[in-house]
Coordinates of C-alpha atoms in Angstrom, one line a residue:
X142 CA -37.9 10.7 -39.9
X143 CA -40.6 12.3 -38.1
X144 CA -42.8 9.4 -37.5
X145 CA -39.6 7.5 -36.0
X146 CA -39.0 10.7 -33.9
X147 CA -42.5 10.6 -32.9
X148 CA -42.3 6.8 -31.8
X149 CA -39.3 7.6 -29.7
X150 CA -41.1 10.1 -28.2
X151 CA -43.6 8.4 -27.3
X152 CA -41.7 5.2 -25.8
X153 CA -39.8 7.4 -23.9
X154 CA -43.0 9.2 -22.3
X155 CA -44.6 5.8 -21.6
X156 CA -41.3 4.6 -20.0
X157 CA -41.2 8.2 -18.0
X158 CA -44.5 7.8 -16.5
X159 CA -44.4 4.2 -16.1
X160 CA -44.0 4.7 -12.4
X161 CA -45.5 6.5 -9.9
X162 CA -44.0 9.4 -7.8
X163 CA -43.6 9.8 -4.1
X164 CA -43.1 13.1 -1.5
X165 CA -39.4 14.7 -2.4
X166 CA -36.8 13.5 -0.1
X167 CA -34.7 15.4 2.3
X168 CA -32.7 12.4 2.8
X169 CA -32.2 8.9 3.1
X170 CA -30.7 5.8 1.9
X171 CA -30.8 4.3 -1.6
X172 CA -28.9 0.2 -2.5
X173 CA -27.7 0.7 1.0
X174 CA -25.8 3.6 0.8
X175 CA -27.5 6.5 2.7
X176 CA -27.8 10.4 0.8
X177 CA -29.0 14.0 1.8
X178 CA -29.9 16.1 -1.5
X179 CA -28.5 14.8 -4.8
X180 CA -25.1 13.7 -2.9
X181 CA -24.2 10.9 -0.8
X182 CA -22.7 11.0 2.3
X183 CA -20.0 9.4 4.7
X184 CA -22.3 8.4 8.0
X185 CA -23.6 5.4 9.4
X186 CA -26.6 7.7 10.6
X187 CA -29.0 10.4 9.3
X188 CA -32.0 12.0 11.2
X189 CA -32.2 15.3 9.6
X190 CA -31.0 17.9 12.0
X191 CA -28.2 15.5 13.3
X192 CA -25.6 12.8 11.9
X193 CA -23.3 10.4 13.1
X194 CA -20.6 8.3 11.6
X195 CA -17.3 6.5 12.0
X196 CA -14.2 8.4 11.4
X197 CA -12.2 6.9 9.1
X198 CA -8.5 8.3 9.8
X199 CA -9.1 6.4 13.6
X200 CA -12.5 4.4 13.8
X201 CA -14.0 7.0 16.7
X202 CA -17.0 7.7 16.3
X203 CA -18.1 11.4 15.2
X204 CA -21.8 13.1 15.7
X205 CA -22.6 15.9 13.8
X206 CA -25.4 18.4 14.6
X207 CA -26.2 22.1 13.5
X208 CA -26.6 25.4 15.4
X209 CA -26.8 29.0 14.8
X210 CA -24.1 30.5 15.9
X211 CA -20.0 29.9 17.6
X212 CA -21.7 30.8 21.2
X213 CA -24.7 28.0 20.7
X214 CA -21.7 25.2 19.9
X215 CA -22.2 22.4 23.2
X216 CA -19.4 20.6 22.3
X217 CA -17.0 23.0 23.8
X218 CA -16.6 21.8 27.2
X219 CA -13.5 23.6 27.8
X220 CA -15.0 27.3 26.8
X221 CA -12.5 28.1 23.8
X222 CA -13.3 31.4 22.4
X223 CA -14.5 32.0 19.1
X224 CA -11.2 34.3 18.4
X225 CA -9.0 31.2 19.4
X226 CA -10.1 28.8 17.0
X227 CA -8.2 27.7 13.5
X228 CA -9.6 28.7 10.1
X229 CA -9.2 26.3 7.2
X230 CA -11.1 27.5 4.3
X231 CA -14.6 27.2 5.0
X232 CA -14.2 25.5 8.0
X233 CA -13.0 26.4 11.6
X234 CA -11.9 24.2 14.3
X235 CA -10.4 23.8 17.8
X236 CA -9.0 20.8 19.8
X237 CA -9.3 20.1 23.5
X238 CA -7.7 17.7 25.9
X239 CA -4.6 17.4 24.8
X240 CA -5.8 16.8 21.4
X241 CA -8.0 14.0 22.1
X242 CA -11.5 15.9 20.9
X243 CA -12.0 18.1 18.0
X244 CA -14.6 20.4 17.2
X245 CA -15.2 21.3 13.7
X246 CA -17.4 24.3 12.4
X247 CA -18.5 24.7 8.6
X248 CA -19.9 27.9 7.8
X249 CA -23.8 27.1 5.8
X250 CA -26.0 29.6 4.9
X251 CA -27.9 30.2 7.7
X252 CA -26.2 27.9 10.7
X253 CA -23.0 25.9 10.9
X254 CA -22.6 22.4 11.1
X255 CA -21.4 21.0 14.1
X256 CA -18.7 18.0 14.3
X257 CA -17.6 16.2 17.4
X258 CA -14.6 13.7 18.1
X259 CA -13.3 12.0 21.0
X260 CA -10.4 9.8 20.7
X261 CA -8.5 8.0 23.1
X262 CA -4.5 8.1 23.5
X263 CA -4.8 4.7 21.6
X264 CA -6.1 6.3 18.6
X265 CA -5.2 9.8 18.9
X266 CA -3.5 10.4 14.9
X267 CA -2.0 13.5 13.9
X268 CA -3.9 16.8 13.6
X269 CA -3.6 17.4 10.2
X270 CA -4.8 13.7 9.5
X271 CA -7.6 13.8 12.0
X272 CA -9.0 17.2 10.9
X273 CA -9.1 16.0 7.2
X274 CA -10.7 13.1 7.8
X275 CA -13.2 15.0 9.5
X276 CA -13.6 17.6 7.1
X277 CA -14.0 14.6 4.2
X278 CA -17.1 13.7 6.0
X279 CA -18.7 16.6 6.6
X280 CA -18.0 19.0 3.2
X281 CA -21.6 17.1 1.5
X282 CA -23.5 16.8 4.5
X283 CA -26.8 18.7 4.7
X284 CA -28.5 19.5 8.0
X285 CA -32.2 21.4 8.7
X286 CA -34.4 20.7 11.5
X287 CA -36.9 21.9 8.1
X288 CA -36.4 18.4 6.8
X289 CA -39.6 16.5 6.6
X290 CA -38.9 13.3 4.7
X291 CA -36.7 10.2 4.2
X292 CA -37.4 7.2 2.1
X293 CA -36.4 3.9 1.4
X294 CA -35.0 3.2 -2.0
X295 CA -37.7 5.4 -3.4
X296 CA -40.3 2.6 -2.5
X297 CA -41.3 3.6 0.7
X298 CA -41.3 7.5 2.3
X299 CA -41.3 8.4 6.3
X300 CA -42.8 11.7 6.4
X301 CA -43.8 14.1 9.5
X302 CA -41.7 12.1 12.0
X303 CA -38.3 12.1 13.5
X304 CA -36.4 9.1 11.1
X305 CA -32.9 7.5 11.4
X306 CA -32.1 6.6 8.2
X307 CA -29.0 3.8 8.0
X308 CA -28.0 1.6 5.2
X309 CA -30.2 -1.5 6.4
X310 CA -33.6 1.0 6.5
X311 CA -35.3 3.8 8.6
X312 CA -36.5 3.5 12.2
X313 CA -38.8 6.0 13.9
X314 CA -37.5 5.2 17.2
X315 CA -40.4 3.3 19.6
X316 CA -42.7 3.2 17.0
X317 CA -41.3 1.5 13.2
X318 CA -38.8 0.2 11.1
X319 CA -39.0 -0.4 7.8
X320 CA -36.2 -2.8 6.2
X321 CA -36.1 -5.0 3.2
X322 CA -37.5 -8.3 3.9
X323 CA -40.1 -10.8 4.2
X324 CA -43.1 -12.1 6.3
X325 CA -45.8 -14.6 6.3
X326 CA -49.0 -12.2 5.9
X327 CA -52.4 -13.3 6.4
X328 CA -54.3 -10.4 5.3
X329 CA -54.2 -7.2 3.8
X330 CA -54.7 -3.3 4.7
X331 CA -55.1 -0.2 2.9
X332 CA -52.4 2.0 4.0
X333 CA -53.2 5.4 2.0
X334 CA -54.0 4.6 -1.7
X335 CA -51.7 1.2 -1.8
X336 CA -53.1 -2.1 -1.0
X337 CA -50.4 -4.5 1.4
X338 CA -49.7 -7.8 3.1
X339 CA -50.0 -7.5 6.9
X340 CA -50.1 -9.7 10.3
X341 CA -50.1 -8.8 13.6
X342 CA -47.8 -11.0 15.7
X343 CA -46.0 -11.1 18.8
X344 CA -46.7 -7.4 19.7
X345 CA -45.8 -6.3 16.5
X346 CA -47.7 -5.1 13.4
X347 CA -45.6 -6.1 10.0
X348 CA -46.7 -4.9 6.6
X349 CA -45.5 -6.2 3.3
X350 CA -45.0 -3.9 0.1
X351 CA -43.3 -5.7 -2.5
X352 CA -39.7 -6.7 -0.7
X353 CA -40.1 -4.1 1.9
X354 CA -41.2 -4.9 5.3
X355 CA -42.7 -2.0 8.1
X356 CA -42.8 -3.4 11.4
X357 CA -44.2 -1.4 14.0
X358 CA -45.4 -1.7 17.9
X359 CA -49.0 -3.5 17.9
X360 CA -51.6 -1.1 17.2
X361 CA -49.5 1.9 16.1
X362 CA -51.3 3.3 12.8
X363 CA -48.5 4.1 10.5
X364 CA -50.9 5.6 7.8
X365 CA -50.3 9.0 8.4
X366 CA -46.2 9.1 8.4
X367 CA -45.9 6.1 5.8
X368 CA -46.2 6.3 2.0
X369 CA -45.7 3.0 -0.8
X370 CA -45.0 4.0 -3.5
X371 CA -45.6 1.3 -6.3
X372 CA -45.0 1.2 -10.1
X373 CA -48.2 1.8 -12.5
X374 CA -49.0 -0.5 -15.3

């Protein structure tokens, strides 16, 4: 028993640290589906401090950001005060215009998150509908201008940069994307410790790591923000 014990042990250690690990994720997308934490989440986008999605109960678009407090909210165009709004459990809300836009607070630890809607007549639904849709998408949504990092599928890691993360890959706006996907290399780079296809083409730098591709403006040295991760044998 102890020597089959012993074997199991030691399969399962081999098969443990068969792979190597990368920086810990704030957030990001894994098999297309993008995540903050240990939870998924409802949005189409994810930078960090900010996220926006499509609201299911109508198809309008909703942005959500974070701020401190009620008086730093700047989607309150029409001035509601913070006595007037609408408690539902752990969140607060008002509606403006007729009930065209929403604004919906959820309490955090140290800010609130910060949810936006503006519907036309055409799509306007009723409140109760609206405000649980909105609700649905926000409850496992995490915000912090503190987060640092976003990956890829665990393969590739953005870190120390401003990243969109959506289900077809990150972008660092002006300067990368990185996307499953191949390219015709005709040489390879060292970026950190991790060996990788690349060409230059067309004004554009593309590197190849396994099926992932990074392209990025010509020139633009993605070593320090960009991390491979690859599987030890």
């Amino acid at each position: 028993m102890r020597k089959k014990l012993f074997l199991a042990l030691t399969v399962s250690a081999v098969i443990l640290g068969g792979c190597s690990k990368g920086p810990k994720a704030d957030y990001g997308v894994r098999d297309g589906v993008i995540f903050n934490g240990n939870k998924t989440v409802s949005c189409t986008m994810h930078k960090g401090y900010a996220a926006e999605g499509t609201l299911q109960a109508t198809g309008d678009k909703i942005s959500i950001s974070w701020h401190k407090d009620f008086d730093d909210c700047g989607n309150n165009s029409a001035g509601v005060m913070s006595t007037d709004v609408v408690e539902d459990g752990d969140f607060s809300y008002f509606a403006m215009y007729l009930g065209t836009e929403y604004t919906v607070h959820q309490e955090k630890d140290k800010h609130m998150n910060c949810a936006y809607l503006k519907m036309s007549q055409e799509t306007a639904q009723d409140s109760a509908i609206v405000l649980q849709s909105i609700e649905n998408q926000m409850k496992d949504l995490i915000l912090s201008d503190e987060f640092n990092t976003c990956t890829l599928d665990d393969k590739v890691y953005v870190t120390g940069v401003e990243c969109e993360a959506r289900s077809s890959g990150l972008t660092v706006p002006g300067q990368f994307v990185v996307q499953k996907g191949t390219v015709q290399t005709t040489s390879t780079v060292d970026v950190g410790d991790v060996t990788v296809g690349f060409i230059s083409n067309g004004g554009y730098d593309y590197y190849q790591f396994g099926e992932y591709v990074v392209k990025a403006v010509a020139g633009y040295d993605i070593s320090p923000y960009v991390t491979f991760v690859e599987a030890k044998h």
